[in-house]
PDB file of C-alpha atoms in Angstrom:
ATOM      1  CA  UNK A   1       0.000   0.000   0.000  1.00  0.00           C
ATOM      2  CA  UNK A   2       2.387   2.274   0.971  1.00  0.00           C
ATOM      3  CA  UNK A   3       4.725   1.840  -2.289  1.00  0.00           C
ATOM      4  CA  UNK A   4       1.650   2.711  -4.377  1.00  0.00           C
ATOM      5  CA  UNK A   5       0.574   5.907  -2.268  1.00  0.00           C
ATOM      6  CA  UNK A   6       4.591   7.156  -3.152  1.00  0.00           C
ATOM      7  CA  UNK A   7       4.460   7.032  -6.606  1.00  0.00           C
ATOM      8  CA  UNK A   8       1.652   9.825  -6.600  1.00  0.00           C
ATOM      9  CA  UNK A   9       3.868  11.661  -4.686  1.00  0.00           C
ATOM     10  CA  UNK A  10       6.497  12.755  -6.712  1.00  0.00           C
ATOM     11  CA  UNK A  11       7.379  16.450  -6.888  1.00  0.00           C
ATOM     12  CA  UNK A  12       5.467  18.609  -9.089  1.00  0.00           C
ATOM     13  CA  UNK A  13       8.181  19.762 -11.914  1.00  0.00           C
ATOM     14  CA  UNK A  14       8.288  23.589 -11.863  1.00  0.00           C
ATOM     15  CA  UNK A  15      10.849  22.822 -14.860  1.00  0.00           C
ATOM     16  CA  UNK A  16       7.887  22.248 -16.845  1.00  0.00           C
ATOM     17  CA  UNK A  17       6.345  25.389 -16.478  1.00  0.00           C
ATOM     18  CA  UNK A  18       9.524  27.057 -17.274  1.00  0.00           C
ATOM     19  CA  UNK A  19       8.216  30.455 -16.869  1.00  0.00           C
ATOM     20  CA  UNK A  20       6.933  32.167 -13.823  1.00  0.00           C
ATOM     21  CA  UNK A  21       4.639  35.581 -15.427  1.00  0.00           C
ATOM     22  CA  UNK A  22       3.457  37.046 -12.350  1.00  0.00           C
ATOM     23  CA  UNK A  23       5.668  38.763  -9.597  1.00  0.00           C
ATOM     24  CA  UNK A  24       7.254  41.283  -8.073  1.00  0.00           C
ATOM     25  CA  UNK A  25      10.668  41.790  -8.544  1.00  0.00           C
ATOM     26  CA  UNK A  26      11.958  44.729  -9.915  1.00  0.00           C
ATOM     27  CA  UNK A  27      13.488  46.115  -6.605  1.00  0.00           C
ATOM     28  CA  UNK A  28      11.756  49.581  -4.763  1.00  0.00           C
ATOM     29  CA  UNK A  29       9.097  50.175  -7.290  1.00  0.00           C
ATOM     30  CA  UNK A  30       6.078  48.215  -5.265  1.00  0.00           C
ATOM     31  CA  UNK A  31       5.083  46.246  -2.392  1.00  0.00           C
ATOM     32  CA  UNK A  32       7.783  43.271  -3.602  1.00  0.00           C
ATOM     33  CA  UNK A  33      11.692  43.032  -3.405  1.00  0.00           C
ATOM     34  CA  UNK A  34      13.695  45.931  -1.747  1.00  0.00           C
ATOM     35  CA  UNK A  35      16.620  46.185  -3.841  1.00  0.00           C
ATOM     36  CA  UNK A  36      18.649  44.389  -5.992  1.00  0.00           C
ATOM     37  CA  UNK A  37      20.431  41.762  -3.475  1.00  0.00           C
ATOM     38  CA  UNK A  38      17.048  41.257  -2.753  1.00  0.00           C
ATOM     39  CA  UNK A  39      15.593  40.749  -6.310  1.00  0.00           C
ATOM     40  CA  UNK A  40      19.106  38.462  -7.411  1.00  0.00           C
ATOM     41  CA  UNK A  41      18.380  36.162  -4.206  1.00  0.00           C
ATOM     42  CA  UNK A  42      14.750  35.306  -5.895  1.00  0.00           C
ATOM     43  CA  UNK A  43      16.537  35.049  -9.047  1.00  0.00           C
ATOM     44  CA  UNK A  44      19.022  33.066  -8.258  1.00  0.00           C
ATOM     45  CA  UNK A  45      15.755  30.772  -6.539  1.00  0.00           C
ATOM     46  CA  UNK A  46      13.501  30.669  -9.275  1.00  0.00           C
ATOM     47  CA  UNK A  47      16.483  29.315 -11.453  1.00  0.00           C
ATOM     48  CA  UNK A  48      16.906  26.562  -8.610  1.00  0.00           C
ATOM     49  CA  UNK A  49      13.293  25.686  -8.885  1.00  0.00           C
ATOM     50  CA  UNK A  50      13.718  24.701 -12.439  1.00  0.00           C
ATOM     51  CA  UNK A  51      12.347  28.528 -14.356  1.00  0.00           C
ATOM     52  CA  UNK A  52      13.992  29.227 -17.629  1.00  0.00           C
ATOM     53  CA  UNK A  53      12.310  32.989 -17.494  1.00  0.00           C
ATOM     54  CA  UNK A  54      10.562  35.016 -15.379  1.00  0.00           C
ATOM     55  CA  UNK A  55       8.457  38.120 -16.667  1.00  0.00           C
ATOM     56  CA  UNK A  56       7.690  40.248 -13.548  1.00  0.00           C
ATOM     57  CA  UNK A  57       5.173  42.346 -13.172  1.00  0.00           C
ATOM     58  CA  UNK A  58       5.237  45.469 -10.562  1.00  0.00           C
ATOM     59  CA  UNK A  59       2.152  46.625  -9.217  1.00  0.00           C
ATOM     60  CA  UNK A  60       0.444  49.772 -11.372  1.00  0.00           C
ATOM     61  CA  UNK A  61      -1.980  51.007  -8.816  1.00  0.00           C
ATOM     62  CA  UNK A  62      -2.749  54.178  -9.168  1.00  0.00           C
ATOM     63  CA  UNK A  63      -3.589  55.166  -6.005  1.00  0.00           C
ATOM     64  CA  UNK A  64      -0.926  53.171  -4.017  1.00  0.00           C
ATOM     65  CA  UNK A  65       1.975  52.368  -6.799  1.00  0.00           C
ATOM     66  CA  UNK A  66       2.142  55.174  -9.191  1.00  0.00           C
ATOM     67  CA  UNK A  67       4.390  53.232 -11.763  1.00  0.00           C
ATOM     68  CA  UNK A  68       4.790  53.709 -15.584  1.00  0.00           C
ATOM     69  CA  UNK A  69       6.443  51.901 -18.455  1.00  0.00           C
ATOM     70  CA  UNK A  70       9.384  53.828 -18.075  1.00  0.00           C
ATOM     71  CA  UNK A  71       9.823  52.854 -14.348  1.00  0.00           C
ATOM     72  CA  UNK A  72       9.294  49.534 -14.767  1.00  0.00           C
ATOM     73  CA  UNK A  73      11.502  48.908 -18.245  1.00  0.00           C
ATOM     74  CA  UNK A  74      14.346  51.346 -16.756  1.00  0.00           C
ATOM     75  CA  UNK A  75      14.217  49.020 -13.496  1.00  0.00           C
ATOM     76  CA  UNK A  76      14.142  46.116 -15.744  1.00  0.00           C
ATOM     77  CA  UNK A  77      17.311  47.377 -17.597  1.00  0.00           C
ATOM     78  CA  UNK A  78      19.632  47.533 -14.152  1.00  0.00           C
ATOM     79  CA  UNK A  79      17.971  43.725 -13.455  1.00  0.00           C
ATOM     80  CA  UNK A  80      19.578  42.179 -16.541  1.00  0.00           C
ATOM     81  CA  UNK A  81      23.144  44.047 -16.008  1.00  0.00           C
ATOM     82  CA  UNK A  82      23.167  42.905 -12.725  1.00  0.00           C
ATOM     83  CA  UNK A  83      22.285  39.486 -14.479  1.00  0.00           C
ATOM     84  CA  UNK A  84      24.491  39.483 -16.946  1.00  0.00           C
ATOM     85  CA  UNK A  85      27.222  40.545 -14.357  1.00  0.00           C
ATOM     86  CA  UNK A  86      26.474  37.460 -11.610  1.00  0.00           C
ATOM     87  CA  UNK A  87      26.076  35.259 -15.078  1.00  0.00           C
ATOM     88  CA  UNK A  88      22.918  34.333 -13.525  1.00  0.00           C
ATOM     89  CA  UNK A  89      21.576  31.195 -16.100  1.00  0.00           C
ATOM     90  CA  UNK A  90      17.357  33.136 -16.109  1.00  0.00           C
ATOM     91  CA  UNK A  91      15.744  35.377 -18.848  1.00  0.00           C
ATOM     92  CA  UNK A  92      14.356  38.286 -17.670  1.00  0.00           C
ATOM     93  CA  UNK A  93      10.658  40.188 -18.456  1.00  0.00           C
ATOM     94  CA  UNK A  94       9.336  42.870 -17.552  1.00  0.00           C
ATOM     95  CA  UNK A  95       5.555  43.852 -18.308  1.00  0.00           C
ATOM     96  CA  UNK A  96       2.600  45.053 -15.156  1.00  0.00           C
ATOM     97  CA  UNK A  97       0.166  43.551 -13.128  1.00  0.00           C
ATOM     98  CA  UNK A  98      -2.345  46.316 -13.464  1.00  0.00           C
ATOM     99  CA  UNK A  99      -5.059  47.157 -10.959  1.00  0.00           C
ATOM    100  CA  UNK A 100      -8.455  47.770 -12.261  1.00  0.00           C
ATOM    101  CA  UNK A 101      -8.935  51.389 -11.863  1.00  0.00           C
ATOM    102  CA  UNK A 102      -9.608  54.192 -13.700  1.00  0.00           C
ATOM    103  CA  UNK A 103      -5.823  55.348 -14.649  1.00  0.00           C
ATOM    104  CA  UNK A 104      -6.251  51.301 -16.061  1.00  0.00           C
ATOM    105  CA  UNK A 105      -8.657  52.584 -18.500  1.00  0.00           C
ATOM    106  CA  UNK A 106      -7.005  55.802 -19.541  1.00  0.00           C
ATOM    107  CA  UNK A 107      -3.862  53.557 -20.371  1.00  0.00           C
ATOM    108  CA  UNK A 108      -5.778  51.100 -22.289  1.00  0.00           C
ATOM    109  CA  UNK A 109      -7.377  54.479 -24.440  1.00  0.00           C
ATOM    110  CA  UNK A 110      -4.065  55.576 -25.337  1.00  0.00           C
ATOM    111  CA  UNK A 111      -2.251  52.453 -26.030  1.00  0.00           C
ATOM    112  CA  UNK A 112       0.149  52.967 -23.263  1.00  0.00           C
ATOM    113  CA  UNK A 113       0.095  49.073 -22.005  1.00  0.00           C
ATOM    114  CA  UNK A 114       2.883  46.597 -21.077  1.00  0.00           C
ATOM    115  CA  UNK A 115       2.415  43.118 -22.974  1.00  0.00           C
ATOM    116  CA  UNK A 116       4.300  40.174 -22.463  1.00  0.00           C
ATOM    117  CA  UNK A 117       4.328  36.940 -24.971  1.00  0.00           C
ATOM    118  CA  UNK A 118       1.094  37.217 -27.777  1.00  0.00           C
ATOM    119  CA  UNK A 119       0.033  40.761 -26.411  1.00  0.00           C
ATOM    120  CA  UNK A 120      -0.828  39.637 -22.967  1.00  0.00           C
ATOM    121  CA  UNK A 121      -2.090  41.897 -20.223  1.00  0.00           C
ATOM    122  CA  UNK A 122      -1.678  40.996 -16.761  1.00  0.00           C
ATOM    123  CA  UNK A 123      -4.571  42.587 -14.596  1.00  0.00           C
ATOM    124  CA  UNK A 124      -6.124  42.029 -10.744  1.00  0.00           C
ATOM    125  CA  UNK A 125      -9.852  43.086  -9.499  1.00  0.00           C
ATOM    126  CA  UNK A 126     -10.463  44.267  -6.115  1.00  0.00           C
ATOM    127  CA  UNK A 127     -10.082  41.367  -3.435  1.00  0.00           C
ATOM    128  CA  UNK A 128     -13.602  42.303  -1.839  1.00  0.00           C
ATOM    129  CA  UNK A 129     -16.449  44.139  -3.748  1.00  0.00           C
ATOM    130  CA  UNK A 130     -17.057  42.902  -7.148  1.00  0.00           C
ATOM    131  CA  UNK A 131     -16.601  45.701  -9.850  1.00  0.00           C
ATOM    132  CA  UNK A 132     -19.618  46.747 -11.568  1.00  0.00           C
ATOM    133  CA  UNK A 133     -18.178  47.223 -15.098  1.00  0.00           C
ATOM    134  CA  UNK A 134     -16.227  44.404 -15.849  1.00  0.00           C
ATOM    135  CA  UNK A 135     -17.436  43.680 -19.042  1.00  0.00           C
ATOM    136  CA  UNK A 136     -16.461  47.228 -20.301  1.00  0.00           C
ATOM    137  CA  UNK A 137     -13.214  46.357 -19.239  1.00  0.00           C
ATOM    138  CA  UNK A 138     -12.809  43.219 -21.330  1.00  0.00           C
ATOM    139  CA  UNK A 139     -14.352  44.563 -24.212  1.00  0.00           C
ATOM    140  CA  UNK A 140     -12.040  47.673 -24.048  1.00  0.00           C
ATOM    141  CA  UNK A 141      -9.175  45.127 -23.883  1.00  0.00           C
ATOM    142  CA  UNK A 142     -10.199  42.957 -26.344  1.00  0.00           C
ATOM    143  CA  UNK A 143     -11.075  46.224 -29.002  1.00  0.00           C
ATOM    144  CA  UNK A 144      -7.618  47.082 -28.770  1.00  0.00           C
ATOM    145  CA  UNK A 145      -6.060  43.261 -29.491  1.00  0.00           C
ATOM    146  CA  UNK A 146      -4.592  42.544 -26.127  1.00  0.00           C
ATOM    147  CA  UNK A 147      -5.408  39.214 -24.561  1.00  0.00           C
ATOM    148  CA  UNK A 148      -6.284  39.483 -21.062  1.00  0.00           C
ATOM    149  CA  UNK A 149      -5.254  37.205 -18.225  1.00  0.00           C
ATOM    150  CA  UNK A 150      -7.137  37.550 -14.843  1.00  0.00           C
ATOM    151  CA  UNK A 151      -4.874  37.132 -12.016  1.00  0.00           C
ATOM    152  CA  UNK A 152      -5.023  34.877  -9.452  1.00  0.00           C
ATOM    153  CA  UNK A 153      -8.707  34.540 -10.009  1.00  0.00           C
ATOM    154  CA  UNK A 154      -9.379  32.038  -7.090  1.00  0.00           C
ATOM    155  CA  UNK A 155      -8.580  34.961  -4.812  1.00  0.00           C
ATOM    156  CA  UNK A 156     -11.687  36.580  -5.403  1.00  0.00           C
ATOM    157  CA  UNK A 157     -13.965  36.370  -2.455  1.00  0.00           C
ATOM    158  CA  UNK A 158     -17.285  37.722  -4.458  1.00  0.00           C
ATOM    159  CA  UNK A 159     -16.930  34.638  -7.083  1.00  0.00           C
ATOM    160  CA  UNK A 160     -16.689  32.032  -4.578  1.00  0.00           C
ATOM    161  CA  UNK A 161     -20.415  31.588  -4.556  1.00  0.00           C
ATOM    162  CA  UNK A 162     -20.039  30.637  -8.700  1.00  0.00           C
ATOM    163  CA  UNK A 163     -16.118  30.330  -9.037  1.00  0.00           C
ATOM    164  CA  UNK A 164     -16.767  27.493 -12.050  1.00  0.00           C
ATOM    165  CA  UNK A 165     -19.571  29.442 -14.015  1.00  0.00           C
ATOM    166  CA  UNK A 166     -17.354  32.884 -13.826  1.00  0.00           C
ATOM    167  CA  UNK A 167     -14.133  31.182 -14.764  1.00  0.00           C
ATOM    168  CA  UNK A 168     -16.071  29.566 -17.626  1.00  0.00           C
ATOM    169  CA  UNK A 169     -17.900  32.679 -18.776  1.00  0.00           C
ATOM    170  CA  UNK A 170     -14.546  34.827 -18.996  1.00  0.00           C
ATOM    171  CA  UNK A 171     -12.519  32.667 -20.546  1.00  0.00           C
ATOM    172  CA  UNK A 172     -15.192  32.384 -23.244  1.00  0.00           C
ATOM    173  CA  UNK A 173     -15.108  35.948 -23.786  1.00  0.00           C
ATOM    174  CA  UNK A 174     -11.575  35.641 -24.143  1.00  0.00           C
ATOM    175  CA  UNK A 175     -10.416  35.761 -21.018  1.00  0.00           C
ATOM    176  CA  UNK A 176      -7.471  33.903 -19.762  1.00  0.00           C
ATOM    177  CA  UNK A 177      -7.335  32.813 -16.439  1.00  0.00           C
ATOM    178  CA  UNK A 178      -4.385  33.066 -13.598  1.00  0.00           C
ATOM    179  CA  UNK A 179      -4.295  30.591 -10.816  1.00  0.00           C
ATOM    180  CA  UNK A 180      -1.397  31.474  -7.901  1.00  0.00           C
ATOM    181  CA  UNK A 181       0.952  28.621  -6.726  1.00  0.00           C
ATOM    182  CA  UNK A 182       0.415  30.014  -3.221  1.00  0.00           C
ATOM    183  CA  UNK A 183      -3.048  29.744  -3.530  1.00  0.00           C
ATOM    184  CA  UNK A 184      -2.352  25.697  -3.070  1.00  0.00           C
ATOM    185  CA  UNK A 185      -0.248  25.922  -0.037  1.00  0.00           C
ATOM    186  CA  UNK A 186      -3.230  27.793   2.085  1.00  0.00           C
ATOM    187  CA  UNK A 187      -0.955  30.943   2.347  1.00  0.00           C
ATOM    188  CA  UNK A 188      -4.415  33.120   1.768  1.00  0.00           C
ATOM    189  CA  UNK A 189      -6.813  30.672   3.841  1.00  0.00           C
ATOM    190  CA  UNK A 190      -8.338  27.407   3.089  1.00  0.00           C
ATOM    191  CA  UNK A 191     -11.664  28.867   1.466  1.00  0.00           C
ATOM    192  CA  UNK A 192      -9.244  30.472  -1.388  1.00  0.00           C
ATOM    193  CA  UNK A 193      -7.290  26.940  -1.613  1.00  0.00           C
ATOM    194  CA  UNK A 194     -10.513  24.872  -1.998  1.00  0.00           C
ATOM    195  CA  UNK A 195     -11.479  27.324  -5.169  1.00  0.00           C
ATOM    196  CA  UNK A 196      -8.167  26.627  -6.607  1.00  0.00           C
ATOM    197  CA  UNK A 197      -8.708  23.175  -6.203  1.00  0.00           C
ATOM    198  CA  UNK A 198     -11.890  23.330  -7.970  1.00  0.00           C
ATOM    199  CA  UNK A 199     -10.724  25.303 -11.049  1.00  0.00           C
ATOM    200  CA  UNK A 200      -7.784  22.660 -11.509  1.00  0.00           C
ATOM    201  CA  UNK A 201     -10.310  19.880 -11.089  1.00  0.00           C
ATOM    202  CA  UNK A 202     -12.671  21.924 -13.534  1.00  0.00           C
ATOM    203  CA  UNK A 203      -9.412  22.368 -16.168  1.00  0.00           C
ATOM    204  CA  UNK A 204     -10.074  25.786 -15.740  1.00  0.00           C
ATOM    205  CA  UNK A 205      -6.492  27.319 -15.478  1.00  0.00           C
ATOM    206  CA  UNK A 206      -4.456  28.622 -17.967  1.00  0.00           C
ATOM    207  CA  UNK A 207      -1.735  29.845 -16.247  1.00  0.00           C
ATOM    208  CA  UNK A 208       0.009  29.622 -13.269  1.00  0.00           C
ATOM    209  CA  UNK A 209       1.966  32.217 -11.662  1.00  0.00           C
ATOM    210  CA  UNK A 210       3.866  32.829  -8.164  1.00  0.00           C
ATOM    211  CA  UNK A 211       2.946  35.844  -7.344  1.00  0.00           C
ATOM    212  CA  UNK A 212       6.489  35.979  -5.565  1.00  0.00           C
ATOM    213  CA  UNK A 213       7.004  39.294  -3.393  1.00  0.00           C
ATOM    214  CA  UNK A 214       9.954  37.747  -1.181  1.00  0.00           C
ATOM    215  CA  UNK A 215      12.004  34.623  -0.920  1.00  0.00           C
ATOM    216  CA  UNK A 216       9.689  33.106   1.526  1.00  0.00           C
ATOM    217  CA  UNK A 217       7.181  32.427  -1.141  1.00  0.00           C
ATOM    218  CA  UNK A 218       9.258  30.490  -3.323  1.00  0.00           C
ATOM    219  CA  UNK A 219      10.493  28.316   0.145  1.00  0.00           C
ATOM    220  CA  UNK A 220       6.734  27.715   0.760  1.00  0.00           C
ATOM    221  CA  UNK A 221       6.012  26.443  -2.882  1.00  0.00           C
ATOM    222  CA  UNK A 222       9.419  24.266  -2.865  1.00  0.00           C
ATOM    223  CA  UNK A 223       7.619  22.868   0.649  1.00  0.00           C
ATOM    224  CA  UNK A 224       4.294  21.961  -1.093  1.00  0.00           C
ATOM    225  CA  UNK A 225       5.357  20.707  -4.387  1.00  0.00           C
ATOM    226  CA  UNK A 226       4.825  16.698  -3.297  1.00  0.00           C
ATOM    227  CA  UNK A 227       1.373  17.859  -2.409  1.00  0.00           C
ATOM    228  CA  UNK A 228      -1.590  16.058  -4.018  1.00  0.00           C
ATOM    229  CA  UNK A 229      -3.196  19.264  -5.536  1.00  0.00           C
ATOM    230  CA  UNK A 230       0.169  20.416  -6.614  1.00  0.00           C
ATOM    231  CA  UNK A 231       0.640  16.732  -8.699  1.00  0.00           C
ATOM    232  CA  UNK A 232      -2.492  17.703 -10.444  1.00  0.00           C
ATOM    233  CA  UNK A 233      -1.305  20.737 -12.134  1.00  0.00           C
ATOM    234  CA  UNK A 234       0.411  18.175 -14.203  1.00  0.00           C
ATOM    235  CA  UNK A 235      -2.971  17.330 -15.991  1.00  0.00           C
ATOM    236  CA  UNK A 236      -3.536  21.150 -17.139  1.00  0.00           C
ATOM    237  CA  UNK A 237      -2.472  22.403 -20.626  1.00  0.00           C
ATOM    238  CA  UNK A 238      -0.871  25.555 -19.324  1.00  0.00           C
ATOM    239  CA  UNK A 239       0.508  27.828 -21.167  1.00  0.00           C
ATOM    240  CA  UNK A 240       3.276  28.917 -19.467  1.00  0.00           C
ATOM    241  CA  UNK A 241       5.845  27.287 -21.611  1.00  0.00           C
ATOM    242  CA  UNK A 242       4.870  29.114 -24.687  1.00  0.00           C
ATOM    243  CA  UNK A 243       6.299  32.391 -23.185  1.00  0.00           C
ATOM    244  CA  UNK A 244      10.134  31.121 -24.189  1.00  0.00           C
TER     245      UNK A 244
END
């Protein structure tokens, strides 16, 4: 019995998802690393973990993170010297996780968005009230030719209730969906890890992302990668790996 249960154990690969497209890394720009010791140590990590790339996305929150494209690509810049100068073997991105706002909007009207891969956009709802005007959102996104991915969906207390139908409905309208590695470990309570759950049962993922703000993240995933719902991940088609 016990030599059966093992073999269903093995650790989930992060070498197969090869790239990580949501975090925080770009040092003193946001809410994630400090400076740039800080942002090589979860470099230096994620290439232990198995990533080939990681495109990291600072916070653009207008009312809290007041970042731009030049920020972010001028921050980028000073990541890949230091990089190229530690000979650190990792691609490095750069592109936004952008809040849904109204300075989200008036960036989207004059073209003034950060894209990673096929014209991706990166963007988070508010945690606890559900946004009236969604759907203008998407449609506003999708008239301009970017593809939108929904971060870390499952985090969304308002869709709990209908977490399945949502997920299904947006990624019908062209809407890809985010699921966050943490999410799996319980680091945001056990209500938010039973919806990831689901949406992995439901092959409702398209991406997976770490959402890594400090090294302590990354240590947690590494801890939980033997863990059932972590093996699963294994049955999604996720399209992580077509970001090389």
């Amino acid at each position: 019995m016990f030599s059966l249960f093992r073999k269903h154990i093995d650790s989930f690969n992060l070498a197969s998802v090869a790239v990580d497209m949501h975090s925080h890394l770009i040092p003193g720009i946001d809410d994630g690393a400090k400076d740039m010791d800080n942002t090589m140590e979860l470099l230096r990590k994620f290439s232990e973990l198995g990533y080939q790339k990681v495109i990291t996305t600072p916070h653009i929150y207008w009312d809290y993170y007041k970042n731009t494209s030049e920020i972010i690509l001028e921050g980028l810049q000073k990541v890949r010297e230091r990089v190229e100068q530690e000979q650190l073997p990792i691609q490095v991105e750069a592109a936004a996780e952008y809040f849904f706002d109204a300075h989200f909007l008036d960036l989207i009207d004059n073209d003034e968005i950060l894209t990673f891969g096929d014209k991706y956009v990166l963007f988070e709802l508010p945690f606890l009230v559900e946004p009236y005007n969604v759907d203008q959102l998407i449609f506003l996104l999708l008239g301009k030719g970017y593809k939108p991915i929904m971060a870390h969906f499952e985090r969304y207390l308002y869709y709990h209730s209908k977490t399945l139908a949502m997920a299904e409905d947006f990624r019908r309208r062209g809407v890809a969906i985010q699921l966050n590695l943490l999410s799996l470990t319980g680091h945001y309570g056990e209500s938010v890890r039973h919806q990831a759950e689901l949406m992995i049962e439901k092959n409702l993922v398209d991406f997976v992302g770490t959402d890594c703000h400090r090294i302590e993240h990354l240590e947690i995933i590494k801890r939980n990668l033997k863990k059932k719902n972590f093996s699963k991940l294994s049955e999604l088609n996720l399209k992580n790996n077509q970001l090389l």
